[in-house]
PDB file of C-alpha atoms in Angstrom:
ATOM      1  CA  MET A   1       6.387   2.888  18.827  1.00 72.00           C
ATOM      2  CA  ARG A   2       7.358   0.955  15.726  1.00 73.00           C
ATOM      3  CA  LEU A   3       6.421  -2.639  14.910  1.00 67.00           C
ATOM      4  CA  GLU A   4       8.085  -4.552  12.074  1.00 71.00           C
ATOM      5  CA  VAL A   5       8.235  -8.156  10.902  1.00 70.00           C
ATOM      6  CA  ALA A   6      11.822  -9.485  10.682  1.00 78.00           C
ATOM      7  CA  THR A   7      12.294 -10.529   7.031  1.00 78.00           C
ATOM      8  CA  ASN A   8      14.911 -12.238   4.868  1.00 78.00           C
ATOM      9  CA  TRP A   9      16.316 -10.957   1.534  1.00 76.00           C
ATOM     10  CA  LEU A  10      13.113 -12.085  -0.259  1.00 72.00           C
ATOM     11  CA  GLY A  11      10.954 -10.047   2.109  1.00 70.00           C
ATOM     12  CA  MET A  12       9.536 -13.155   3.791  1.00 74.00           C
ATOM     13  CA  PRO A  13       9.422 -13.647   7.574  1.00 77.00           C
ATOM     14  CA  CYS A  14      12.521 -15.085   9.243  1.00 82.00           C
ATOM     15  CA  TRP A  15      10.782 -18.027  10.900  1.00 83.00           C
ATOM     16  CA  ARG A  16       9.752 -21.472   9.695  1.00 87.00           C
ATOM     17  CA  PRO A  17       6.394 -21.568   7.877  1.00 88.00           C
ATOM     18  CA  PRO A  18       3.519 -21.489   8.315  1.00 90.00           C
ATOM     19  CA  TYR A  19       3.770 -17.736   8.842  1.00 85.00           C
ATOM     20  CA  GLY A  20       0.163 -17.567  10.034  1.00 88.00           C
ATOM     21  CA  GLU A  21      -2.391 -20.196  11.042  1.00 92.00           C
ATOM     22  CA  LEU A  22      -6.052 -20.508  11.797  1.00 94.00           C
ATOM     23  CA  VAL A  23      -6.548 -23.008  14.638  1.00 96.00           C
ATOM     24  CA  ALA A  24      -9.808 -24.394  16.028  1.00 96.00           C
ATOM     25  CA  LEU A  25      -9.842 -25.675  19.603  1.00 95.00           C
ATOM     26  CA  ASP A  26     -12.369 -27.944  21.270  1.00 94.00           C
ATOM     27  CA  MET A  27     -13.468 -25.764  24.194  1.00 93.00           C
ATOM     28  CA  HIS A  28     -14.468 -28.811  26.265  1.00 96.00           C
ATOM     29  CA  THR A  29     -11.187 -30.740  25.991  1.00 96.00           C
ATOM     30  CA  GLY A  30      -8.670 -28.069  24.966  1.00 95.00           C
ATOM     31  CA  SER A  31      -7.509 -30.249  22.071  1.00 97.00           C
ATOM     32  CA  VAL A  32      -6.878 -28.927  18.564  1.00 97.00           C
ATOM     33  CA  LYS A  33      -9.805 -29.799  16.238  1.00 96.00           C
ATOM     34  CA  TRP A  34      -8.012 -28.583  13.114  1.00 97.00           C
ATOM     35  CA  ARG A  35      -5.346 -26.153  11.984  1.00 96.00           C
ATOM     36  CA  ARG A  36      -4.546 -24.711   8.596  1.00 95.00           C
ATOM     37  CA  PRO A  37      -2.273 -22.045   7.132  1.00 94.00           C
ATOM     38  CA  ALA A  38      -4.020 -18.674   6.926  1.00 90.00           C
ATOM     39  CA  GLY A  39      -3.760 -16.671   3.708  1.00 88.00           C
ATOM     40  CA  VAL A  40      -0.909 -16.513   1.205  1.00 85.00           C
ATOM     41  CA  SER A  41       2.374 -14.626   1.618  1.00 81.00           C
ATOM     42  CA  GLN A  42       2.918 -12.212  -1.207  1.00 75.00           C
ATOM     43  CA  LYS A  43       5.902 -10.010  -1.974  1.00 70.00           C
ATOM     44  CA  TYR A  44       7.378  -8.372  -5.075  1.00 62.00           C
ATOM     45  CA  GLY A  45       4.587  -9.664  -7.309  1.00 66.00           C
ATOM     46  CA  PHE A  46       4.840 -13.355  -6.496  1.00 71.00           C
ATOM     47  CA  CYS A  47       3.158 -15.666  -4.011  1.00 77.00           C
ATOM     48  CA  MET A  48       4.673 -18.245  -1.713  1.00 81.00           C
ATOM     49  CA  PRO A  49       3.135 -21.749  -1.501  1.00 85.00           C
ATOM     50  CA  GLU A  50      -0.278 -21.777   0.191  1.00 87.00           C
ATOM     51  CA  SER A  51       1.071 -24.191   2.811  1.00 90.00           C
ATOM     52  CA  TRP A  52       3.279 -21.357   4.113  1.00 86.00           C
ATOM     53  CA  GLY A  53       0.358 -19.147   5.133  1.00 87.00           C
ATOM     54  CA  SER A  54       0.775 -15.418   5.691  1.00 86.00           C
ATOM     55  CA  PRO A  55       1.714 -13.173   8.583  1.00 82.00           C
ATOM     56  CA  THR A  56      -1.645 -12.008   9.879  1.00 82.00           C
ATOM     57  CA  ILE A  57      -3.100  -8.983  11.610  1.00 84.00           C
ATOM     58  CA  GLY A  58      -6.734  -9.330  12.627  1.00 87.00           C
ATOM     59  CA  GLY A  59      -8.904 -12.140  13.841  1.00 92.00           C
ATOM     60  CA  PRO A  60     -11.844 -14.248  12.735  1.00 95.00           C
ATOM     61  CA  ALA A  61     -15.574 -14.056  13.353  1.00 96.00           C
ATOM     62  CA  VAL A  62     -17.863 -17.092  13.620  1.00 94.00           C
ATOM     63  CA  THR A  63     -21.450 -17.133  12.375  1.00 93.00           C
ATOM     64  CA  ALA A  64     -24.426 -18.879  13.958  1.00 87.00           C
ATOM     65  CA  GLY A  65     -24.368 -21.296  11.003  1.00 89.00           C
ATOM     66  CA  GLY A  66     -20.827 -22.507  11.727  1.00 93.00           C
ATOM     67  CA  LEU A  67     -18.773 -20.442   9.287  1.00 96.00           C
ATOM     68  CA  VAL A  68     -15.454 -18.825  10.203  1.00 97.00           C
ATOM     69  CA  PHE A  69     -14.728 -15.574   8.331  1.00 97.00           C
ATOM     70  CA  ILE A  70     -11.306 -13.923   8.286  1.00 95.00           C
ATOM     71  CA  GLY A  71      -9.225 -11.483   6.240  1.00 93.00           C
ATOM     72  CA  ALA A  72      -5.964 -10.629   8.033  1.00 89.00           C
ATOM     73  CA  SER A  73      -3.488 -11.834   5.347  1.00 87.00           C
ATOM     74  CA  MET A  74      -1.028 -10.269   2.882  1.00 85.00           C
ATOM     75  CA  ASP A  75      -2.957 -11.440  -0.195  1.00 88.00           C
ATOM     76  CA  ALA A  76      -5.926  -9.156   0.634  1.00 89.00           C
ATOM     77  CA  LYS A  77      -8.434 -11.979   0.357  1.00 92.00           C
ATOM     78  CA  VAL A  78     -11.370 -12.576   2.660  1.00 96.00           C
ATOM     79  CA  ARG A  79     -12.250 -16.210   3.300  1.00 96.00           C
ATOM     80  CA  ALA A  80     -14.896 -18.447   4.854  1.00 97.00           C
ATOM     81  CA  TYR A  81     -14.064 -21.794   6.451  1.00 96.00           C
ATOM     82  CA  SER A  82     -16.143 -24.599   7.894  1.00 97.00           C
ATOM     83  CA  LEU A  83     -16.040 -24.420  11.698  1.00 95.00           C
ATOM     84  CA  GLU A  84     -16.277 -28.221  11.868  1.00 95.00           C
ATOM     85  CA  THR A  85     -13.570 -29.224   9.365  1.00 96.00           C
ATOM     86  CA  GLY A  86     -11.487 -26.134   8.561  1.00 96.00           C
ATOM     87  CA  GLU A  87     -12.184 -26.565   4.856  1.00 96.00           C
ATOM     88  CA  GLU A  88     -12.033 -23.312   2.875  1.00 95.00           C
ATOM     89  CA  LEU A  89     -15.531 -22.825   1.447  1.00 97.00           C
ATOM     90  CA  TRP A  90     -15.320 -19.395  -0.188  1.00 96.00           C
ATOM     91  CA  SER A  91     -12.992 -16.463  -0.854  1.00 96.00           C
ATOM     92  CA  ASP A  92     -13.063 -13.046  -2.502  1.00 97.00           C
ATOM     93  CA  GLN A  93     -10.430 -10.429  -3.311  1.00 93.00           C
ATOM     94  CA  ALA A  94     -10.542  -7.156  -1.371  1.00 92.00           C
ATOM     95  CA  GLN A  95      -8.917  -3.839  -2.281  1.00 91.00           C
ATOM     96  CA  ALA A  96      -6.267  -4.148   0.443  1.00 89.00           C
ATOM     97  CA  PRO A  97      -5.470  -6.459   3.372  1.00 88.00           C
ATOM     98  CA  VAL A  98      -8.270  -6.689   5.926  1.00 90.00           C
ATOM     99  CA  VAL A  99      -6.563  -6.142   9.289  1.00 86.00           C
ATOM    100  CA  ALA A 100      -9.677  -5.710  11.416  1.00 89.00           C
ATOM    101  CA  ASN A 101     -11.949  -8.473  12.648  1.00 94.00           C
ATOM    102  CA  PRO A 102     -15.024  -8.952  10.439  1.00 97.00           C
ATOM    103  CA  ALA A 103     -18.427  -7.947  11.777  1.00 97.00           C
ATOM    104  CA  VAL A 104     -21.274 -10.471  11.652  1.00 97.00           C
ATOM    105  CA  TYR A 105     -24.826  -9.203  12.070  1.00 95.00           C
ATOM    106  CA  SER A 106     -28.445  -9.952  11.199  1.00 94.00           C
ATOM    107  CA  TYR A 107     -30.875  -7.653   9.450  1.00 94.00           C
ATOM    108  CA  LYS A 108     -34.482  -8.548   8.683  1.00 93.00           C
ATOM    109  CA  GLY A 109     -33.793 -12.222   9.314  1.00 91.00           C
ATOM    110  CA  ARG A 110     -30.694 -12.491   7.110  1.00 92.00           C
ATOM    111  CA  GLU A 111     -27.103 -12.820   8.291  1.00 94.00           C
ATOM    112  CA  TYR A 112     -24.338 -10.583   6.882  1.00 96.00           C
ATOM    113  CA  VAL A 113     -20.575 -10.329   7.278  1.00 97.00           C
ATOM    114  CA  ALA A 114     -18.692  -7.047   6.785  1.00 97.00           C
ATOM    115  CA  PHE A 115     -14.976  -6.417   6.219  1.00 96.00           C
ATOM    116  CA  VAL A 116     -12.990  -3.164   6.240  1.00 93.00           C
ATOM    117  CA  ALA A 117     -10.150  -3.417   3.701  1.00 90.00           C
ATOM    118  CA  GLY A 118      -7.853  -0.628   4.837  1.00 83.00           C
ATOM    119  CA  GLY A 119      -4.470  -2.350   4.737  1.00 81.00           C
ATOM    120  CA  ASN A 120      -1.517  -1.979   7.081  1.00 74.00           C
ATOM    121  CA  SER A 121       2.105  -1.424   6.080  1.00 71.00           C
ATOM    122  CA  ILE A 122       3.300  -3.953   8.676  1.00 67.00           C
ATOM    123  CA  ILE A 123       2.213  -6.861   6.484  1.00 66.00           C
ATOM    124  CA  LYS A 124       2.098  -5.232   3.032  1.00 70.00           C
ATOM    125  CA  GLU A 125       2.532  -1.739   1.609  1.00 75.00           C
ATOM    126  CA  GLN A 126      -1.000  -1.609   0.220  1.00 78.00           C
ATOM    127  CA  VAL A 127      -3.802   0.526   1.588  1.00 79.00           C
ATOM    128  CA  GLY A 128      -7.445   0.954   0.698  1.00 82.00           C
ATOM    129  CA  ASP A 129     -10.701   2.468   1.840  1.00 87.00           C
ATOM    130  CA  GLN A 130     -13.126  -0.322   1.031  1.00 90.00           C
ATOM    131  CA  LEU A 131     -16.015  -1.624   3.109  1.00 94.00           C
ATOM    132  CA  VAL A 132     -17.347  -4.905   1.732  1.00 95.00           C
ATOM    133  CA  VAL A 133     -20.486  -6.606   3.015  1.00 96.00           C
ATOM    134  CA  TYR A 134     -21.658 -10.073   2.014  1.00 96.00           C
ATOM    135  CA  ALA A 135     -25.137 -11.504   2.546  1.00 96.00           C
ATOM    136  CA  LEU A 136     -25.067 -15.132   3.624  1.00 94.00           C
ATOM    137  CA  PRO A 137     -27.399 -17.534   1.825  1.00 90.00           C
ATOM    138  CA  ARG A 138     -30.845 -17.924   3.318  1.00 85.00           C
ATOM    139  CA  GLU A 139     -31.397 -21.238   5.033  1.00 71.00           C
TER     140      GLU A 139
END
């Protein structure tokens, strides 16, 4: 099996942006609470506008404190968003795109989020072998 993203001469996807989105739904009504482009498309050393988002592989994880963590984008960044508003609250650069869902766990009363930055040639020809773990602030 082979999976590829159809791209134009610039190496960008052949569909109208945003190329990837993070969308929050109200589980009681089914309505969209907020939506925002996810990540930044990056090819040949330059970045597309943030409003275009990025093709994504991987999903988010939500913490007990109402944070949404996700990697999944071409720019190899990991990000945290407010579950209520969708506002980006934090980001950090990983070694390669994070294409697996983050893991959220507690240890000795503190919450942590872990990302595996291994990359995937479907979204960007960049691989890594990094495991990054972040401790969330204490309440």
